[in-house]
Short mmCIF file of N, CA, C and O in Angstrom, two decimals:
data_model
loop_
_atom_site.label_atom_id
_atom_site.label_comp_id
_atom_site.label_asym_id
_atom_site.label_seq_id
_atom_site.Cartn_x
_atom_site.Cartn_y
_atom_site.Cartn_z
N UNK A 1262 1.10 -1.68 -0.13
CA UNK A 1262 -0.01 0.17 -0.09
C UNK A 1262 0.65 1.28 -0.06
O UNK A 1262 1.61 1.00 0.73
N UNK A 1263 0.86 1.97 -1.50
CA UNK A 1263 1.46 3.21 -0.54
C UNK A 1263 1.67 4.34 0.17
O UNK A 1263 0.38 4.35 1.22
N UNK A 1264 2.43 5.19 0.30
CA UNK A 1264 2.38 5.63 1.98
C UNK A 1264 1.34 6.43 2.09
O UNK A 1264 0.97 6.73 2.85
N UNK A 1265 0.84 7.32 0.53
CA UNK A 1265 -0.57 8.44 0.74
C UNK A 1265 -1.59 7.30 1.17
O UNK A 1265 -2.45 8.06 2.18
N UNK A 1266 -2.10 6.35 0.11
CA UNK A 1266 -2.64 4.99 0.98
C UNK A 1266 -2.99 5.18 2.33
O UNK A 1266 -3.75 5.42 3.28
N UNK A 1267 -1.67 5.07 2.95
CA UNK A 1267 -1.74 4.36 3.91
C UNK A 1267 -2.16 5.58 5.53
O UNK A 1267 -2.85 5.37 6.27
N UNK A 1268 -1.37 6.78 5.09
CA UNK A 1268 -1.89 7.80 5.58
C UNK A 1268 -3.37 8.49 5.48
O UNK A 1268 -4.10 8.87 6.33
N UNK A 1269 -3.83 8.01 4.68
CA UNK A 1269 -5.50 8.16 4.57
C UNK A 1269 -5.95 7.30 5.10
O UNK A 1269 -7.22 7.86 6.06
N UNK A 1270 -5.63 6.04 4.95
CA UNK A 1270 -6.87 5.31 5.83
C UNK A 1270 -6.62 5.19 7.21
O UNK A 1270 -7.20 5.13 8.12
N UNK A 1271 -4.80 5.54 8.12
CA UNK A 1271 -4.54 6.44 9.36
C UNK A 1271 -5.45 6.97 10.22
O UNK A 1271 -6.42 7.30 10.69
N UNK A 1272 -5.65 8.92 8.90
CA UNK A 1272 -6.83 9.50 9.11
C UNK A 1272 -8.00 9.06 8.85
O UNK A 1272 -8.39 9.46 10.23
N UNK A 1273 -8.88 8.57 8.05
CA UNK A 1273 -10.12 7.85 8.24
C UNK A 1273 -10.52 7.13 9.87
O UNK A 1273 -11.68 7.49 10.44
N UNK A 1274 -9.66 6.49 10.24
CA UNK A 1274 -9.44 5.26 11.33
C UNK A 1274 -10.11 6.35 12.21
O UNK A 1274 -10.65 6.42 13.32
N UNK A 1275 -8.45 7.29 12.84
CA UNK A 1275 -8.64 8.41 13.64
C UNK A 1275 -9.78 8.87 13.25
O UNK A 1275 -10.24 9.61 15.02
N UNK A 1276 -10.14 9.89 12.60
CA UNK A 1276 -11.32 10.87 12.86
C UNK A 1276 -12.49 10.18 12.90
O UNK A 1276 -13.59 11.05 13.87
N UNK A 1277 -12.87 8.69 12.40
CA UNK A 1277 -13.86 8.72 12.99
C UNK A 1277 -14.22 7.54 13.92
O UNK A 1277 -15.31 7.55 14.64
N UNK A 1278 -13.08 7.23 14.57
CA UNK A 1278 -12.87 7.06 16.77
C UNK A 1278 -13.05 8.33 17.06
O UNK A 1278 -14.29 7.81 18.01
N UNK A 1279 -12.49 9.50 16.73
CA UNK A 1279 -12.68 10.15 17.29
C UNK A 1279 -13.65 10.96 17.46
O UNK A 1279 -14.56 11.11 18.50
N UNK A 1280 -14.60 10.51 15.81
CA UNK A 1280 -15.96 10.90 15.98
C UNK A 1280 -16.95 10.66 16.83
O UNK A 1280 -17.81 10.94 17.47
N UNK A 1281 -16.46 8.97 16.59
CA UNK A 1281 -17.65 7.87 17.68
C UNK A 1281 -17.63 8.39 19.11
O UNK A 1281 -18.87 8.79 19.95
N UNK A 1282 -16.65 8.85 19.39
CA UNK A 1282 -16.10 9.67 21.21
C UNK A 1282 -16.85 10.82 21.19
O UNK A 1282 -17.40 10.98 22.52
N UNK A 1283 -16.56 11.47 20.72
CA UNK A 1283 -17.51 13.34 20.69
C UNK A 1283 -19.23 12.83 20.73
O UNK A 1283 -19.60 13.56 21.68
N UNK A 1284 -19.75 11.62 20.11
CA UNK A 1284 -21.37 11.45 20.11
C UNK A 1284 -21.29 10.97 21.64
O UNK A 1284 -22.20 10.93 22.33
N UNK A 1285 -20.61 9.88 22.12
CA UNK A 1285 -20.64 8.71 23.40
C UNK A 1285 -19.86 10.44 24.42
O UNK A 1285 -21.12 10.94 25.43
N UNK A 1286 -19.43 10.97 24.66
CA UNK A 1286 -19.03 12.17 25.51
C UNK A 1286 -20.38 13.30 25.58
O UNK A 1286 -20.24 13.53 26.61
N UNK A 1287 -20.76 13.94 24.47
CA UNK A 1287 -21.86 14.80 24.42
C UNK A 1287 -23.44 13.89 24.70
O UNK A 1287 -24.34 14.55 26.07
N UNK A 1288 -23.62 12.82 24.45
CA UNK A 1288 -24.49 12.05 25.40
C UNK A 1288 -24.32 12.11 26.69
O UNK A 1288 -25.04 12.39 27.33
N UNK A 1289 -23.39 11.66 26.89
CA UNK A 1289 -22.50 11.53 28.31
C UNK A 1289 -23.08 13.16 29.31
O UNK A 1289 -23.08 13.01 30.51
N UNK A 1290 -22.60 14.00 28.64
CA UNK A 1290 -22.40 15.25 29.18
C UNK A 1290 -23.57 15.61 29.28
O UNK A 1290 -24.48 16.28 30.13
N UNK A 1291 -24.73 15.71 28.21
CA UNK A 1291 -26.22 16.06 28.45
C UNK A 1291 -26.80 15.38 29.52
O UNK A 1291 -27.52 16.02 29.84
N UNK A 1292 -26.45 13.88 30.08
CA UNK A 1292 -27.29 13.38 31.33
C UNK A 1292 -26.58 13.41 32.19
O UNK A 1292 -27.17 14.02 33.42
N UNK A 1293 -25.53 14.07 32.26
CA UNK A 1293 -24.83 15.14 33.60
C UNK A 1293 -24.78 16.13 34.06
O UNK A 1293 -24.47 16.79 34.97
N UNK A 1294 -25.15 16.91 32.85
CA UNK A 1294 -25.54 17.98 33.10
C UNK A 1294 -24.28 19.11 32.38
O UNK A 1294 -24.22 20.49 33.02
N UNK A 1295 -23.37 18.29 32.55
CA UNK A 1295 -22.22 19.27 31.60
C UNK A 1295 -22.01 19.79 30.82
O UNK A 1295 -23.00 19.96 29.87
N UNK A 1296 -21.01 20.58 30.30
CA UNK A 1296 -21.25 21.37 29.13
C UNK A 1296 -20.72 20.74 27.92
O UNK A 1296 -20.37 20.18 27.82
N UNK A 1297 -21.46 20.59 26.78
CA UNK A 1297 -21.79 20.26 25.97
C UNK A 1297 -20.45 20.35 24.32
O UNK A 1297 -20.57 21.31 24.41
N UNK A 1298 -21.07 19.67 23.64
CA UNK A 1298 -20.25 20.13 22.02
C UNK A 1298 -20.90 20.55 20.65
O UNK A 1298 -22.42 19.69 20.94
N UNK A 1299 -20.58 21.56 21.14
CA UNK A 1299 -21.42 21.87 19.54
C UNK A 1299 -22.42 20.67 18.46
O UNK A 1299 -21.70 20.24 17.71
N UNK A 1300 -23.24 21.55 18.18
CA UNK A 1300 -23.76 20.33 16.73
C UNK A 1300 -22.72 20.77 15.61
O UNK A 1300 -22.26 20.30 14.92
N UNK A 1301 -22.64 22.27 15.49
CA UNK A 1301 -21.26 22.39 14.43
C UNK A 1301 -19.89 21.81 14.71
O UNK A 1301 -19.53 21.44 13.72
N UNK A 1302 -19.48 21.68 15.69
CA UNK A 1302 -18.09 20.84 15.39
C UNK A 1302 -18.71 18.90 15.63
O UNK A 1302 -17.88 18.21 14.25
N UNK A 1303 -19.47 18.10 15.95
CA UNK A 1303 -19.96 17.66 15.47
C UNK A 1303 -20.20 17.01 13.98
O UNK A 1303 -20.34 16.55 13.37
N UNK A 1304 -20.92 18.37 13.03
CA UNK A 1304 -21.49 18.33 12.04
C UNK A 1304 -19.54 18.58 11.06
O UNK A 1304 -19.36 18.09 10.20
N UNK A 1305 -18.93 19.34 11.36
CA UNK A 1305 -17.96 19.70 11.15
C UNK A 1305 -16.52 18.49 10.89
O UNK A 1305 -16.44 17.82 10.14
N UNK A 1306 -16.99 17.58 12.05
CA UNK A 1306 -15.97 16.37 12.33
C UNK A 1306 -16.37 15.39 11.43
O UNK A 1306 -16.03 14.75 11.02
N UNK A 1307 -17.84 15.53 10.91
CA UNK A 1307 -18.28 14.46 10.22
C UNK A 1307 -17.49 14.62 8.62
O UNK A 1307 -17.65 13.89 7.96
N UNK A 1308 -18.23 16.21 8.52
CA UNK A 1308 -18.06 16.44 7.17
C UNK A 1308 -16.79 15.90 6.38
O UNK A 1308 -16.15 15.95 5.45
N UNK A 1309 -15.02 16.44 7.87
CA UNK A 1309 -13.98 16.26 7.84
C UNK A 1309 -13.82 14.89 7.54
O UNK A 1309 -12.51 14.24 7.72
N UNK A 1310 -14.38 13.85 7.15
CA UNK A 1310 -14.63 12.44 6.85
C UNK A 1310 -14.99 11.77 7.77
O UNK A 1310 -14.33 10.55 8.33
N UNK A 1311 -15.41 12.21 9.12
CA UNK A 1311 -15.64 11.38 10.08
C UNK A 1311 -17.19 10.83 10.20
O UNK A 1311 -18.30 10.29 11.45
N UNK A 1312 -17.96 10.30 9.23
CA UNK A 1312 -19.28 10.33 8.88
C UNK A 1312 -19.62 9.28 9.68
O UNK A 1312 -20.42 9.02 10.23
N UNK A 1313 -18.72 8.08 8.68
CA UNK A 1313 -19.65 6.55 9.39
C UNK A 1313 -19.16 6.53 11.37
O UNK A 1313 -20.41 6.32 11.72
N UNK A 1314 -18.39 7.22 11.88
CA UNK A 1314 -18.37 7.52 13.12
C UNK A 1314 -19.43 8.37 13.57
O UNK A 1314 -20.11 7.77 14.69
N UNK A 1315 -19.75 9.07 13.29
CA UNK A 1315 -21.02 9.82 13.54
C UNK A 1315 -22.35 9.23 13.61
O UNK A 1315 -23.07 9.28 14.62
N UNK A 1316 -22.60 8.58 12.22
CA UNK A 1316 -23.75 7.77 11.93
C UNK A 1316 -23.64 6.57 13.33
O UNK A 1316 -25.18 6.28 13.82
N UNK A 1317 -22.29 5.80 13.55
CA UNK A 1317 -22.53 4.89 14.27
C UNK A 1317 -22.68 5.16 15.52
O UNK A 1317 -23.70 4.79 16.75
N UNK A 1318 -21.59 6.33 15.72
CA UNK A 1318 -22.09 7.15 17.34
C UNK A 1318 -23.76 7.70 17.44
O UNK A 1318 -24.53 7.55 18.50
N UNK A 1319 -24.58 8.21 16.71
CA UNK A 1319 -25.36 8.68 16.78
C UNK A 1319 -26.78 7.52 17.03
O UNK A 1319 -27.11 7.21 17.80
N UNK A 1320 -26.16 6.29 16.02
CA UNK A 1320 -27.35 5.04 16.30
C UNK A 1320 -27.20 4.16 18.13
O UNK A 1320 -27.52 3.56 18.58
N UNK A 1321 -25.28 3.62 17.68
CA UNK A 1321 -25.19 3.20 19.44
C UNK A 1321 -25.28 3.56 20.96
O UNK A 1321 -25.73 3.50 22.06
N UNK A 1322 -25.44 5.33 20.85
CA UNK A 1322 -25.61 5.84 21.66
C UNK A 1322 -26.74 6.68 21.40
O UNK A 1322 -28.05 7.41 22.66
N UNK A 1323 -27.94 6.07 20.76
CA UNK A 1323 -29.27 7.01 20.27
C UNK A 1323 -29.37 8.49 20.92
O UNK A 1323 -29.61 8.88 21.73
N UNK A 1324 -28.28 9.01 19.93
CA UNK A 1324 -28.37 10.81 20.64
C UNK A 1324 -28.26 11.02 18.98
O UNK A 1324 -27.59 10.85 18.12
N UNK A 1325 -29.12 12.07 19.45
CA UNK A 1325 -29.72 13.22 18.10
C UNK A 1325 -30.30 12.70 17.15
O UNK A 1325 -30.10 12.77 16.33
N UNK A 1326 -30.79 11.59 17.70
CA UNK A 1326 -31.48 10.56 16.34
C UNK A 1326 -32.57 11.32 15.77
O UNK A 1326 -33.29 11.12 14.75
N UNK A 1327 -33.95 12.39 17.12
CA UNK A 1327 -34.88 12.86 16.54
C UNK A 1327 -34.29 14.11 16.48
O UNK A 1327 -35.68 15.32 16.01
N UNK A 1328 -33.53 15.14 16.56
CA UNK A 1328 -32.92 16.46 16.50
C UNK A 1328 -33.23 16.85 15.49
O UNK A 1328 -32.08 16.79 14.55
N UNK A 1329 -34.26 17.56 14.80
CA UNK A 1329 -34.17 18.19 13.43
C UNK A 1329 -33.30 19.81 13.51
O UNK A 1329 -34.06 20.11 14.84
N UNK A 1330 -32.49 19.99 12.65
CA UNK A 1330 -32.24 19.59 11.59
C UNK A 1330 -30.61 19.04 11.66
O UNK A 1330 -30.34 18.83 10.76
N UNK A 1331 -30.42 19.10 13.18
CA UNK A 1331 -28.99 17.98 12.56
C UNK A 1331 -28.79 16.69 11.99
O UNK A 1331 -27.80 16.47 10.90
N UNK A 1332 -30.30 15.57 12.10
CA UNK A 1332 -29.86 14.98 11.52
C UNK A 1332 -30.68 14.57 10.09
O UNK A 1332 -29.73 13.81 9.63
N UNK A 1333 -31.01 15.83 9.34
CA UNK A 1333 -31.06 16.32 8.49
C UNK A 1333 -29.80 16.51 7.54
O UNK A 1333 -29.39 15.95 6.55
N UNK A 1334 -28.64 17.06 8.42
CA UNK A 1334 -27.43 18.03 7.68
C UNK A 1334 -26.61 16.45 8.34
O UNK A 1334 -25.86 16.47 6.85
N UNK A 1335 -27.00 15.58 8.95
CA UNK A 1335 -25.61 14.69 9.13
C UNK A 1335 -25.82 14.17 7.82
O UNK A 1335 -24.94 13.13 7.66
N UNK A 1336 -27.17 13.35 7.24
CA UNK A 1336 -27.39 12.47 6.40
C UNK A 1336 -27.18 13.59 5.32
O UNK A 1336 -26.49 12.40 4.15
N UNK A 1337 -27.68 14.53 5.07
CA UNK A 1337 -27.08 15.63 3.61
C UNK A 1337 -25.44 15.64 3.94
O UNK A 1337 -24.47 15.25 2.49
N UNK A 1338 -24.62 15.44 4.76
CA UNK A 1338 -23.37 15.39 4.32
C UNK A 1338 -22.26 14.11 3.98
O UNK A 1338 -21.64 13.66 3.50
N UNK A 1339 -22.99 12.94 4.64
CA UNK A 1339 -23.28 11.45 4.09
C UNK A 1339 -23.55 11.13 3.07
O UNK A 1339 -22.44 10.56 2.05
N UNK A 1340 -24.55 11.54 2.49
CA UNK A 1340 -24.72 11.58 0.70
C UNK A 1340 -23.61 12.74 -0.05
O UNK A 1340 -23.09 12.24 -1.01
N UNK A 1341 -23.28 13.71 0.26
CA UNK A 1341 -22.21 14.10 -0.51
C UNK A 1341 -20.68 13.79 -0.17
O UNK A 1341 -20.86 13.65 -1.19
N UNK A 1342 -20.31 13.64 0.97
CA UNK A 1342 -19.13 12.32 0.82
C UNK A 1342 -19.37 11.08 -0.09
O UNK A 1342 -18.61 10.66 -0.29
N UNK A 1343 -20.73 10.49 -0.09
CA UNK A 1343 -20.47 9.07 -1.19
C UNK A 1343 -20.75 9.65 -2.65
O UNK A 1343 -20.12 9.41 -3.11
N UNK A 1344 -21.24 10.91 -3.22
CA UNK A 1344 -21.13 11.14 -4.33
C UNK A 1344 -19.87 11.72 -4.67
O UNK A 1344 -19.15 10.95 -5.34
N UNK A 1345 -18.99 12.29 -3.59
CA UNK A 1345 -17.78 12.90 -3.77
C UNK A 1345 -16.66 11.60 -3.99
O UNK A 1345 -16.28 11.96 -4.94
N UNK A 1346 -16.94 10.70 -3.42
CA UNK A 1346 -16.25 9.34 -3.25
C UNK A 1346 -16.53 8.84 -4.96
O UNK A 1346 -15.72 8.02 -5.50
N UNK A 1347 -18.02 8.59 -5.43
CA UNK A 1347 -17.91 7.92 -6.28
C UNK A 1347 -17.59 8.75 -7.41
O UNK A 1347 -16.74 8.44 -8.53
N UNK A 1348 -17.51 9.96 -7.89
CA UNK A 1348 -17.15 10.97 -8.60
C UNK A 1348 -15.09 10.97 -8.51
O UNK A 1348 -14.72 10.77 -9.98
N UNK A 1349 -14.38 10.71 -7.20
CA UNK A 1349 -13.00 10.23 -7.13
C UNK A 1349 -13.26 9.01 -7.85
O UNK A 1349 -11.93 9.14 -8.69
N UNK A 1350 -13.95 8.83 -8.03
CA UNK A 1350 -13.67 7.06 -8.43
C UNK A 1350 -13.89 6.90 -9.99
O UNK A 1350 -12.86 6.00 -10.52
N UNK A 1351 -14.87 7.43 -10.58
CA UNK A 1351 -14.84 7.77 -11.77
C UNK A 1351 -13.48 8.32 -12.35
O UNK A 1351 -12.63 8.03 -13.58
N UNK A 1352 -13.04 9.08 -11.45
CA UNK A 1352 -12.27 10.44 -12.00
C UNK A 1352 -10.87 9.49 -11.90
O UNK A 1352 -10.38 9.57 -13.16
N UNK A 1353 -10.25 9.05 -11.32
CA UNK A 1353 -9.40 8.04 -10.86
C UNK A 1353 -9.07 7.00 -11.88
O UNK A 1353 -8.44 6.71 -12.58
N UNK A 1354 -10.96 6.21 -12.26
CA UNK A 1354 -11.00 5.17 -13.12
C UNK A 1354 -10.22 5.48 -14.32
O UNK A 1354 -9.22 5.29 -15.58
N UNK A 1355 -10.25 6.89 -15.55
CA UNK A 1355 -10.61 7.16 -16.22
C UNK A 1355 -9.26 7.83 -16.56
O UNK A 1355 -8.29 7.47 -17.25
N UNK A 1356 -8.67 8.87 -15.36
CA UNK A 1356 -7.58 9.42 -15.42
C UNK A 1356 -6.55 7.25 -15.75
O UNK A 1356 -5.52 7.82 -16.34
N UNK A 1357 -6.24 5.90 -15.12
CA UNK A 1357 -6.06 5.31 -14.93
C UNK A 1357 -5.65 4.76 -16.12
O UNK A 1357 -4.90 4.25 -16.83
N UNK A 1358 -6.84 4.94 -16.63
CA UNK A 1358 -6.63 3.78 -18.16
C UNK A 1358 -6.23 4.96 -19.01
O UNK A 1358 -5.49 4.61 -20.16
N UNK A 1359 -6.40 6.00 -19.18
CA UNK A 1359 -5.75 7.07 -20.35
C UNK A 1359 -4.27 6.76 -19.74
O UNK A 1359 -3.18 6.93 -20.57
N UNK A 1360 -3.46 6.71 -18.60
CA UNK A 1360 -2.09 6.68 -18.49
C UNK A 1360 -1.72 5.27 -18.67
O UNK A 1360 -0.72 5.20 -19.45
N UNK A 1361 -2.29 4.09 -18.67
CA UNK A 1361 -2.11 3.11 -18.90
C UNK A 1361 -2.28 2.91 -20.89
O UNK A 1361 -1.44 2.52 -20.72
N UNK A 1362 -2.73 3.91 -21.23
CA UNK A 1362 -2.45 3.49 -22.81
C UNK A 1362 -1.44 4.03 -23.22
O UNK A 1362 -1.25 4.01 -24.97
N UNK A 1363 -0.85 4.98 -22.63
CA UNK A 1363 0.71 5.39 -22.60
C UNK A 1363 1.33 4.00 -23.11
O UNK A 1363 2.25 4.46 -23.83
N UNK A 1364 1.36 3.71 -22.56
CA UNK A 1364 1.92 2.73 -22.37
C UNK A 1364 1.86 1.12 -22.92
O UNK A 1364 1.74 0.03 -23.52
#
């Protein structure tokens, strides 16, 4: 695995675990009356790669599952990332085919 792919994988694992833990902490803080994590922070963390951890944390801890518009925004972040990943896969496929044709 190239170094860049390994770095990307490590980043994605780290941000998803972090986002999962953020959802746990926010749920715990809500029950304990402590200072909460802002919805903006949770959504930005999901936007920058932690959407899997956000969705998992939301389901596992039953946190922010009925809170609108947070739930809708989180789903939009996930859909945006799916479209972007699909576009990158199509671009990379075309780019690699064109590169392979040179040889």
